[in-house]
Amino acid sequence: TQLLEQSPQFLSIQEGENLTVYCNSSSVFSSLQWYRQEPGEGPVLLVTVVTGGEVKKLKRLTFQFGDARKDSSLHITAAQTGDTGLYLCAGARGNFNKFYFGSGTKLNVKP
Amino acid sequence: DAGITQSPRYKITETGRQVTLMCHQTWSHSYMFWYRQDLGHGLRLIYYSAAADITDKGEVPDGYVVSRSKTENFPLTLESATRSQTSVYFCASSESGRDNQPQHFGDGTRLSIL
């Protein structure tokens, strides 16, 4: 079983629509990261959130860390075709930079 | 500005063979990681290293061996490959072990075991 559950697994939307991706767990994490991965490439870090309730914005992307540090969400406003990719959340537990990854949300934004 | 490079990018081998995947980083990062990515499982940590000559197991270490004699290199060896080890393997590095540090990933090695 995955420590982090992401939903939905797949999302296909039209350009201009809004969407939210969820990352949930029953475990507490010291920090949570979101990555985006394109086909044939490694994941690239988008953001790190470390404080319960923290909200970070990256242009049209808004990331939130749950108050109890067990969950997170990624909201994209007015999606663009360039947002297409696999979005992965990763939570840190333990004494060092050991991250547990969710299984990912595959986003397809159609023109 | 090479960053982190993995080789080979693609590899096909047979069950029972030994295969080594290479990872090289140019940042002198302390921490290095090996993950495998399978459909439905996301990325799972195989082994990690906090510094040269210091390695430790991750979530799924069985069937794999690592070494780190130099800071910049972190090879992963499958001593006797099995079909269940068919996967995409990613190497990553980070500057320190602090949990707010980004991990920088290579572009992966797609390994098929027949």
PDB file of C-alpha atoms in Angstrom:
ATOM      1  CA  THR A   1       0.000   0.000   0.000  1.00  0.00           C
ATOM      2  CA  GLN A   2       1.131   3.523  -0.796  1.00  0.00           C
ATOM      3  CA  LEU A   3       1.920   5.830   2.090  1.00  0.00           C
ATOM      4  CA  LEU A   4       0.648   8.713  -0.036  1.00  0.00           C
ATOM      5  CA  GLU A   5      -2.498   8.373  -2.149  1.00  0.00           C
ATOM      6  CA  GLN A   6      -2.978  10.752  -5.037  1.00  0.00           C
ATOM      7  CA  SER A   7      -6.277  11.471  -6.743  1.00  0.00           C
ATOM      8  CA  PRO A   8      -7.373  11.498  -9.396  1.00  0.00           C
ATOM      9  CA  GLN A   9      -4.992   9.128 -11.172  1.00  0.00           C
ATOM     10  CA  PHE A  10      -5.875  10.565 -14.570  1.00  0.00           C
ATOM     11  CA  LEU A  11      -7.328  13.922 -15.539  1.00  0.00           C
ATOM     12  CA  SER A  12      -8.152  15.151 -19.030  1.00  0.00           C
ATOM     13  CA  ILE A  13      -9.444  18.708 -19.311  1.00  0.00           C
ATOM     14  CA  GLN A  14      -9.792  21.529 -21.808  1.00  0.00           C
ATOM     15  CA  GLU A  15      -7.430  24.472 -21.848  1.00  0.00           C
ATOM     16  CA  GLY A  16      -8.725  27.243 -19.587  1.00  0.00           C
ATOM     17  CA  GLU A  17     -10.373  24.957 -17.030  1.00  0.00           C
ATOM     18  CA  ASN A  18      -9.398  24.783 -13.364  1.00  0.00           C
ATOM     19  CA  LEU A  19      -8.374  21.603 -11.585  1.00  0.00           C
ATOM     20  CA  THR A  20      -7.274  20.291  -8.211  1.00  0.00           C
ATOM     21  CA  VAL A  21      -5.059  17.306  -7.460  1.00  0.00           C
ATOM     22  CA  TYR A  22      -5.057  15.752  -4.002  1.00  0.00           C
ATOM     23  CA  CYS A  23      -2.363  13.986  -2.023  1.00  0.00           C
ATOM     24  CA  ASN A  24      -3.564  12.236   1.134  1.00  0.00           C
ATOM     25  CA  SER A  25      -2.097  10.109   3.903  1.00  0.00           C
ATOM     26  CA  SER A  26      -2.811   8.926   7.417  1.00  0.00           C
ATOM     27  CA  SER A  27       0.820   9.705   8.303  1.00  0.00           C
ATOM     28  CA  VAL A  28       2.359  13.008   9.314  1.00  0.00           C
ATOM     29  CA  PHE A  29       5.136  14.427   7.177  1.00  0.00           C
ATOM     30  CA  SER A  30       7.784  16.976   8.092  1.00  0.00           C
ATOM     31  CA  SER A  31       7.554  18.473   4.628  1.00  0.00           C
ATOM     32  CA  LEU A  32       5.923  17.787   1.315  1.00  0.00           C
ATOM     33  CA  GLN A  33       7.161  18.379  -2.200  1.00  0.00           C
ATOM     34  CA  TRP A  34       5.406  18.479  -5.555  1.00  0.00           C
ATOM     35  CA  TYR A  35       7.188  17.437  -8.737  1.00  0.00           C
ATOM     36  CA  ARG A  36       6.214  17.448 -12.395  1.00  0.00           C
ATOM     37  CA  GLN A  37       7.530  14.818 -14.746  1.00  0.00           C
ATOM     38  CA  GLU A  38       7.494  14.869 -18.540  1.00  0.00           C
ATOM     39  CA  PRO A  39       7.778  11.687 -20.650  1.00  0.00           C
ATOM     40  CA  GLY A  40      11.341  10.398 -20.893  1.00  0.00           C
ATOM     41  CA  GLU A  41      12.614  12.749 -18.200  1.00  0.00           C
ATOM     42  CA  GLY A  42      13.117  12.776 -14.463  1.00  0.00           C
ATOM     43  CA  PRO A  43      10.808  14.620 -12.065  1.00  0.00           C
ATOM     44  CA  VAL A  44      11.458  18.325 -11.550  1.00  0.00           C
ATOM     45  CA  LEU A  45      10.682  20.026  -8.254  1.00  0.00           C
ATOM     46  CA  LEU A  46       7.850  22.584  -8.293  1.00  0.00           C
ATOM     47  CA  VAL A  47       7.544  23.473  -4.609  1.00  0.00           C
ATOM     48  CA  THR A  48       8.313  22.427  -1.038  1.00  0.00           C
ATOM     49  CA  VAL A  49       5.864  23.125   1.814  1.00  0.00           C
ATOM     50  CA  VAL A  50       6.987  22.640   5.389  1.00  0.00           C
ATOM     51  CA  THR A  51       4.454  24.291   7.723  1.00  0.00           C
ATOM     52  CA  GLY A  52       0.946  23.002   8.437  1.00  0.00           C
ATOM     53  CA  GLY A  53      -1.585  25.227   6.671  1.00  0.00           C
ATOM     54  CA  GLU A  54       1.062  26.732   4.396  1.00  0.00           C
ATOM     55  CA  VAL A  55      -0.045  27.998   0.999  1.00  0.00           C
ATOM     56  CA  LYS A  56       2.426  28.688  -1.802  1.00  0.00           C
ATOM     57  CA  LYS A  57       1.718  30.112  -5.223  1.00  0.00           C
ATOM     58  CA  LEU A  58       3.734  29.577  -8.366  1.00  0.00           C
ATOM     59  CA  LYS A  59       2.071  31.657 -11.103  1.00  0.00           C
ATOM     60  CA  ARG A  60      -1.189  29.759 -11.821  1.00  0.00           C
ATOM     61  CA  LEU A  61      -0.354  26.897  -9.445  1.00  0.00           C
ATOM     62  CA  THR A  62      -1.419  27.020  -5.789  1.00  0.00           C
ATOM     63  CA  PHE A  63      -0.094  24.465  -3.321  1.00  0.00           C
ATOM     64  CA  GLN A  64      -1.498  23.877   0.149  1.00  0.00           C
ATOM     65  CA  PHE A  65      -0.189  21.770   3.018  1.00  0.00           C
ATOM     66  CA  GLY A  66      -2.873  20.484   5.368  1.00  0.00           C
ATOM     67  CA  ASP A  67      -3.042  21.819   8.922  1.00  0.00           C
ATOM     68  CA  ALA A  68      -2.127  18.409  10.332  1.00  0.00           C
ATOM     69  CA  ARG A  69       0.628  17.913   7.723  1.00  0.00           C
ATOM     70  CA  LYS A  70      -0.993  14.713   6.453  1.00  0.00           C
ATOM     71  CA  ASP A  71      -2.286  15.969   3.117  1.00  0.00           C
ATOM     72  CA  SER A  72      -1.711  18.470   0.371  1.00  0.00           C
ATOM     73  CA  SER A  73      -3.400  19.823  -2.718  1.00  0.00           C
ATOM     74  CA  LEU A  74      -2.317  21.371  -5.981  1.00  0.00           C
ATOM     75  CA  HIS A  75      -4.740  23.713  -7.720  1.00  0.00           C
ATOM     76  CA  ILE A  76      -4.156  24.916 -11.262  1.00  0.00           C
ATOM     77  CA  THR A  77      -6.090  27.919 -12.518  1.00  0.00           C
ATOM     78  CA  ALA A  78      -6.812  28.296 -16.240  1.00  0.00           C
ATOM     79  CA  ALA A  79      -4.829  25.240 -17.295  1.00  0.00           C
ATOM     80  CA  GLN A  80      -2.629  25.474 -20.366  1.00  0.00           C
ATOM     81  CA  THR A  81      -1.371  22.728 -22.693  1.00  0.00           C
ATOM     82  CA  GLY A  82       2.094  23.268 -21.213  1.00  0.00           C
ATOM     83  CA  ASP A  83       0.759  22.015 -17.852  1.00  0.00           C
ATOM     84  CA  THR A  84       0.404  18.506 -19.307  1.00  0.00           C
ATOM     85  CA  GLY A  85       2.493  15.979 -17.410  1.00  0.00           C
ATOM     86  CA  LEU A  86       2.672  13.621 -14.443  1.00  0.00           C
ATOM     87  CA  TYR A  87       2.340  15.366 -11.076  1.00  0.00           C
ATOM     88  CA  LEU A  88       3.913  13.624  -8.100  1.00  0.00           C
ATOM     89  CA  CYS A  89       3.694  14.477  -4.429  1.00  0.00           C
ATOM     90  CA  ALA A  90       6.418  13.331  -2.053  1.00  0.00           C
ATOM     91  CA  GLY A  91       6.341  13.457   1.730  1.00  0.00           C
ATOM     92  CA  ALA A  92       9.406  13.460   3.972  1.00  0.00           C
ATOM     93  CA  ARG A  93       9.615  11.362   7.108  1.00  0.00           C
ATOM     94  CA  GLY A  94      12.563  10.426   9.258  1.00  0.00           C
ATOM     95  CA  ASN A  95      15.839  12.008  10.085  1.00  0.00           C
ATOM     96  CA  PHE A  96      17.008  12.880   6.628  1.00  0.00           C
ATOM     97  CA  ASN A  97      15.804  13.686   3.151  1.00  0.00           C
ATOM     98  CA  LYS A  98      13.885  10.401   2.699  1.00  0.00           C
ATOM     99  CA  PHE A  99      10.807  10.978   0.621  1.00  0.00           C
ATOM    100  CA  TYR A 100       7.824   8.738  -0.004  1.00  0.00           C
ATOM    101  CA  PHE A 101       6.215   9.365  -3.370  1.00  0.00           C
ATOM    102  CA  GLY A 102       2.593   9.129  -4.357  1.00  0.00           C
ATOM    103  CA  SER A 103       1.683   7.188  -7.497  1.00  0.00           C
ATOM    104  CA  GLY A 104       1.057  10.363  -9.463  1.00  0.00           C
ATOM    105  CA  THR A 105      -1.684  12.189 -11.346  1.00  0.00           C
ATOM    106  CA  LYS A 106      -1.407  12.171 -15.102  1.00  0.00           C
ATOM    107  CA  LEU A 107      -2.786  15.458 -16.435  1.00  0.00           C
ATOM    108  CA  ASN A 108      -3.652  16.030 -20.082  1.00  0.00           C
ATOM    109  CA  VAL A 109      -4.691  19.528 -21.084  1.00  0.00           C
ATOM    110  CA  LYS A 110      -6.327  19.625 -24.501  1.00  0.00           C
ATOM    111  CA  PRO A 111      -6.198  22.712 -26.740  1.00  0.00           C
TER     112      PRO A 111
ATOM    113  CA  ASP B   1      26.659  22.227 -16.586  1.00  0.00           C
ATOM    114  CA  ALA B   2      26.096  18.481 -16.892  1.00  0.00           C
ATOM    115  CA  GLY B   3      24.182  18.079 -13.616  1.00  0.00           C
ATOM    116  CA  ILE B   4      23.226  14.473 -13.085  1.00  0.00           C
ATOM    117  CA  THR B   5      23.607  11.900 -15.822  1.00  0.00           C
ATOM    118  CA  GLN B   6      22.548   8.291 -16.000  1.00  0.00           C
ATOM    119  CA  SER B   7      23.810   5.594 -18.312  1.00  0.00           C
ATOM    120  CA  PRO B   8      22.762   3.693 -20.236  1.00  0.00           C
ATOM    121  CA  ARG B   9      19.389   5.262 -21.099  1.00  0.00           C
ATOM    122  CA  TYR B  10      18.034   1.929 -22.289  1.00  0.00           C
ATOM    123  CA  LYS B  11      19.120  -1.616 -21.464  1.00  0.00           C
ATOM    124  CA  ILE B  12      17.762  -5.024 -22.370  1.00  0.00           C
ATOM    125  CA  THR B  13      19.157  -8.063 -20.618  1.00  0.00           C
ATOM    126  CA  GLU B  14      18.215 -11.614 -19.661  1.00  0.00           C
ATOM    127  CA  THR B  15      17.218 -13.093 -16.328  1.00  0.00           C
ATOM    128  CA  GLY B  16      20.162 -14.163 -14.212  1.00  0.00           C
ATOM    129  CA  ARG B  17      22.585 -11.666 -15.736  1.00  0.00           C
ATOM    130  CA  GLN B  18      24.376  -9.004 -13.750  1.00  0.00           C
ATOM    131  CA  VAL B  19      23.739  -5.433 -14.840  1.00  0.00           C
ATOM    132  CA  THR B  20      25.076  -2.134 -13.526  1.00  0.00           C
ATOM    133  CA  LEU B  21      23.384   1.218 -13.934  1.00  0.00           C
ATOM    134  CA  MET B  22      25.616   4.258 -13.666  1.00  0.00           C
ATOM    135  CA  CYS B  23      24.898   7.640 -12.084  1.00  0.00           C
ATOM    136  CA  HIS B  24      27.227  10.644 -12.103  1.00  0.00           C
ATOM    137  CA  GLN B  25      26.641  14.113 -10.646  1.00  0.00           C
ATOM    138  CA  THR B  26      28.775  17.220 -11.054  1.00  0.00           C
ATOM    139  CA  TRP B  27      27.448  19.270  -8.100  1.00  0.00           C
ATOM    140  CA  SER B  28      29.355  17.501  -5.314  1.00  0.00           C
ATOM    141  CA  HIS B  29      26.039  16.864  -3.560  1.00  0.00           C
ATOM    142  CA  SER B  30      26.336  14.787  -0.396  1.00  0.00           C
ATOM    143  CA  TYR B  31      23.192  12.719  -0.826  1.00  0.00           C
ATOM    144  CA  MET B  32      22.405  10.421  -3.699  1.00  0.00           C
ATOM    145  CA  PHE B  33      19.421   8.165  -4.242  1.00  0.00           C
ATOM    146  CA  TRP B  34      18.222   5.352  -6.459  1.00  0.00           C
ATOM    147  CA  TYR B  35      14.500   4.964  -7.210  1.00  0.00           C
ATOM    148  CA  ARG B  36      12.491   2.674  -9.414  1.00  0.00           C
ATOM    149  CA  GLN B  37       9.307   3.857 -11.094  1.00  0.00           C
ATOM    150  CA  ASP B  38       6.578   1.375 -11.936  1.00  0.00           C
ATOM    151  CA  LEU B  39       3.052   2.022 -13.135  1.00  0.00           C
ATOM    152  CA  GLY B  40       0.737   2.525 -10.180  1.00  0.00           C
ATOM    153  CA  HIS B  41       3.546   2.748  -7.634  1.00  0.00           C
ATOM    154  CA  GLY B  42       5.130   6.103  -8.265  1.00  0.00           C
ATOM    155  CA  LEU B  43       8.778   6.259  -7.250  1.00  0.00           C
ATOM    156  CA  ARG B  44      10.095   3.841  -4.640  1.00  0.00           C
ATOM    157  CA  LEU B  45      13.437   4.302  -2.923  1.00  0.00           C
ATOM    158  CA  ILE B  46      15.893   1.434  -3.428  1.00  0.00           C
ATOM    159  CA  TYR B  47      19.070   2.717  -1.751  1.00  0.00           C
ATOM    160  CA  TYR B  48      20.494   6.021  -0.680  1.00  0.00           C
ATOM    161  CA  SER B  49      23.883   7.384   0.288  1.00  0.00           C
ATOM    162  CA  ALA B  50      24.670  10.246   2.654  1.00  0.00           C
ATOM    163  CA  ALA B  51      28.327  10.520   1.585  1.00  0.00           C
ATOM    164  CA  ALA B  52      31.132   8.512   0.021  1.00  0.00           C
ATOM    165  CA  ASP B  53      31.339   5.056   1.617  1.00  0.00           C
ATOM    166  CA  ILE B  54      28.016   5.540   3.465  1.00  0.00           C
ATOM    167  CA  THR B  55      24.993   3.750   2.029  1.00  0.00           C
ATOM    168  CA  ASP B  56      21.718   2.464   3.428  1.00  0.00           C
ATOM    169  CA  LYS B  57      18.596   0.605   2.343  1.00  0.00           C
ATOM    170  CA  GLY B  58      15.394   2.217   1.206  1.00  0.00           C
ATOM    171  CA  GLU B  59      11.939   0.696   0.774  1.00  0.00           C
ATOM    172  CA  VAL B  60      12.746  -1.960  -1.851  1.00  0.00           C
ATOM    173  CA  PRO B  61      16.460  -2.948  -1.596  1.00  0.00           C
ATOM    174  CA  ASP B  62      16.224  -6.713  -2.217  1.00  0.00           C
ATOM    175  CA  GLY B  63      18.160  -7.854  -5.287  1.00  0.00           C
ATOM    176  CA  TYR B  64      20.174  -4.643  -5.575  1.00  0.00           C
ATOM    177  CA  VAL B  65      23.678  -3.625  -4.509  1.00  0.00           C
ATOM    178  CA  VAL B  66      25.166  -0.127  -4.415  1.00  0.00           C
ATOM    179  CA  SER B  67      28.559   1.388  -3.767  1.00  0.00           C
ATOM    180  CA  ARG B  68      29.874   4.912  -3.467  1.00  0.00           C
ATOM    181  CA  SER B  69      33.662   5.123  -3.515  1.00  0.00           C
ATOM    182  CA  LYS B  70      33.582   8.686  -4.916  1.00  0.00           C
ATOM    183  CA  THR B  71      31.148  11.493  -4.090  1.00  0.00           C
ATOM    184  CA  GLU B  72      30.155  11.982  -7.719  1.00  0.00           C
ATOM    185  CA  ASN B  73      29.335   8.363  -8.626  1.00  0.00           C
ATOM    186  CA  PHE B  74      26.640   6.046  -7.305  1.00  0.00           C
ATOM    187  CA  PRO B  75      26.300   2.853  -9.366  1.00  0.00           C
ATOM    188  CA  LEU B  76      23.417   0.421  -8.866  1.00  0.00           C
ATOM    189  CA  THR B  77      23.997  -3.272  -9.573  1.00  0.00           C
ATOM    190  CA  LEU B  78      21.450  -5.997 -10.096  1.00  0.00           C
ATOM    191  CA  GLU B  79      23.481  -9.069  -9.249  1.00  0.00           C
ATOM    192  CA  SER B  80      21.137 -11.613 -10.834  1.00  0.00           C
ATOM    193  CA  ALA B  81      18.392  -9.809 -12.745  1.00  0.00           C
ATOM    194  CA  THR B  82      14.778 -10.991 -12.498  1.00  0.00           C
ATOM    195  CA  ARG B  83      11.744 -10.039 -14.618  1.00  0.00           C
ATOM    196  CA  SER B  84      10.225  -8.216 -11.643  1.00  0.00           C
ATOM    197  CA  GLN B  85      13.133  -5.777 -11.829  1.00  0.00           C
ATOM    198  CA  THR B  86      11.983  -4.527 -15.230  1.00  0.00           C
ATOM    199  CA  SER B  87      11.378  -0.858 -14.519  1.00  0.00           C
ATOM    200  CA  VAL B  88      12.538   2.696 -15.077  1.00  0.00           C
ATOM    201  CA  TYR B  89      15.343   3.575 -12.687  1.00  0.00           C
ATOM    202  CA  PHE B  90      16.051   7.125 -11.549  1.00  0.00           C
ATOM    203  CA  CYS B  91      19.075   8.453  -9.778  1.00  0.00           C
ATOM    204  CA  ALA B  92      18.790  11.677  -7.780  1.00  0.00           C
ATOM    205  CA  SER B  93      21.011  13.878  -5.659  1.00  0.00           C
ATOM    206  CA  SER B  94      20.480  16.564  -3.033  1.00  0.00           C
ATOM    207  CA  GLU B  95      22.819  19.004  -1.390  1.00  0.00           C
ATOM    208  CA  SER B  96      22.076  17.818   2.129  1.00  0.00           C
ATOM    209  CA  GLY B  97      19.791  15.517   4.095  1.00  0.00           C
ATOM    210  CA  ARG B  98      17.473  18.304   5.217  1.00  0.00           C
ATOM    211  CA  ASP B  99      13.888  17.601   4.182  1.00  0.00           C
ATOM    212  CA  ASN B 100      13.344  20.968   2.515  1.00  0.00           C
ATOM    213  CA  GLN B 101      16.117  20.314   0.010  1.00  0.00           C
ATOM    214  CA  PRO B 102      15.156  19.566  -3.589  1.00  0.00           C
ATOM    215  CA  GLN B 103      16.142  16.315  -5.172  1.00  0.00           C
ATOM    216  CA  HIS B 104      17.623  16.634  -8.644  1.00  0.00           C
ATOM    217  CA  PHE B 105      16.814  13.705 -10.888  1.00  0.00           C
ATOM    218  CA  GLY B 106      18.529  12.220 -13.886  1.00  0.00           C
ATOM    219  CA  ASP B 107      16.544  11.293 -16.982  1.00  0.00           C
ATOM    220  CA  GLY B 108      16.318   7.633 -16.039  1.00  0.00           C
ATOM    221  CA  THR B 109      17.379   4.235 -17.341  1.00  0.00           C
ATOM    222  CA  ARG B 110      14.667   2.065 -18.883  1.00  0.00           C
ATOM    223  CA  LEU B 111      15.615  -1.528 -18.041  1.00  0.00           C
ATOM    224  CA  SER B 112      13.908  -4.550 -19.596  1.00  0.00           C
ATOM    225  CA  ILE B 113      14.663  -8.040 -18.364  1.00  0.00           C
ATOM    226  CA  LEU B 114      13.586 -10.865 -20.639  1.00  0.00           C
TER     227      LEU B 114
END
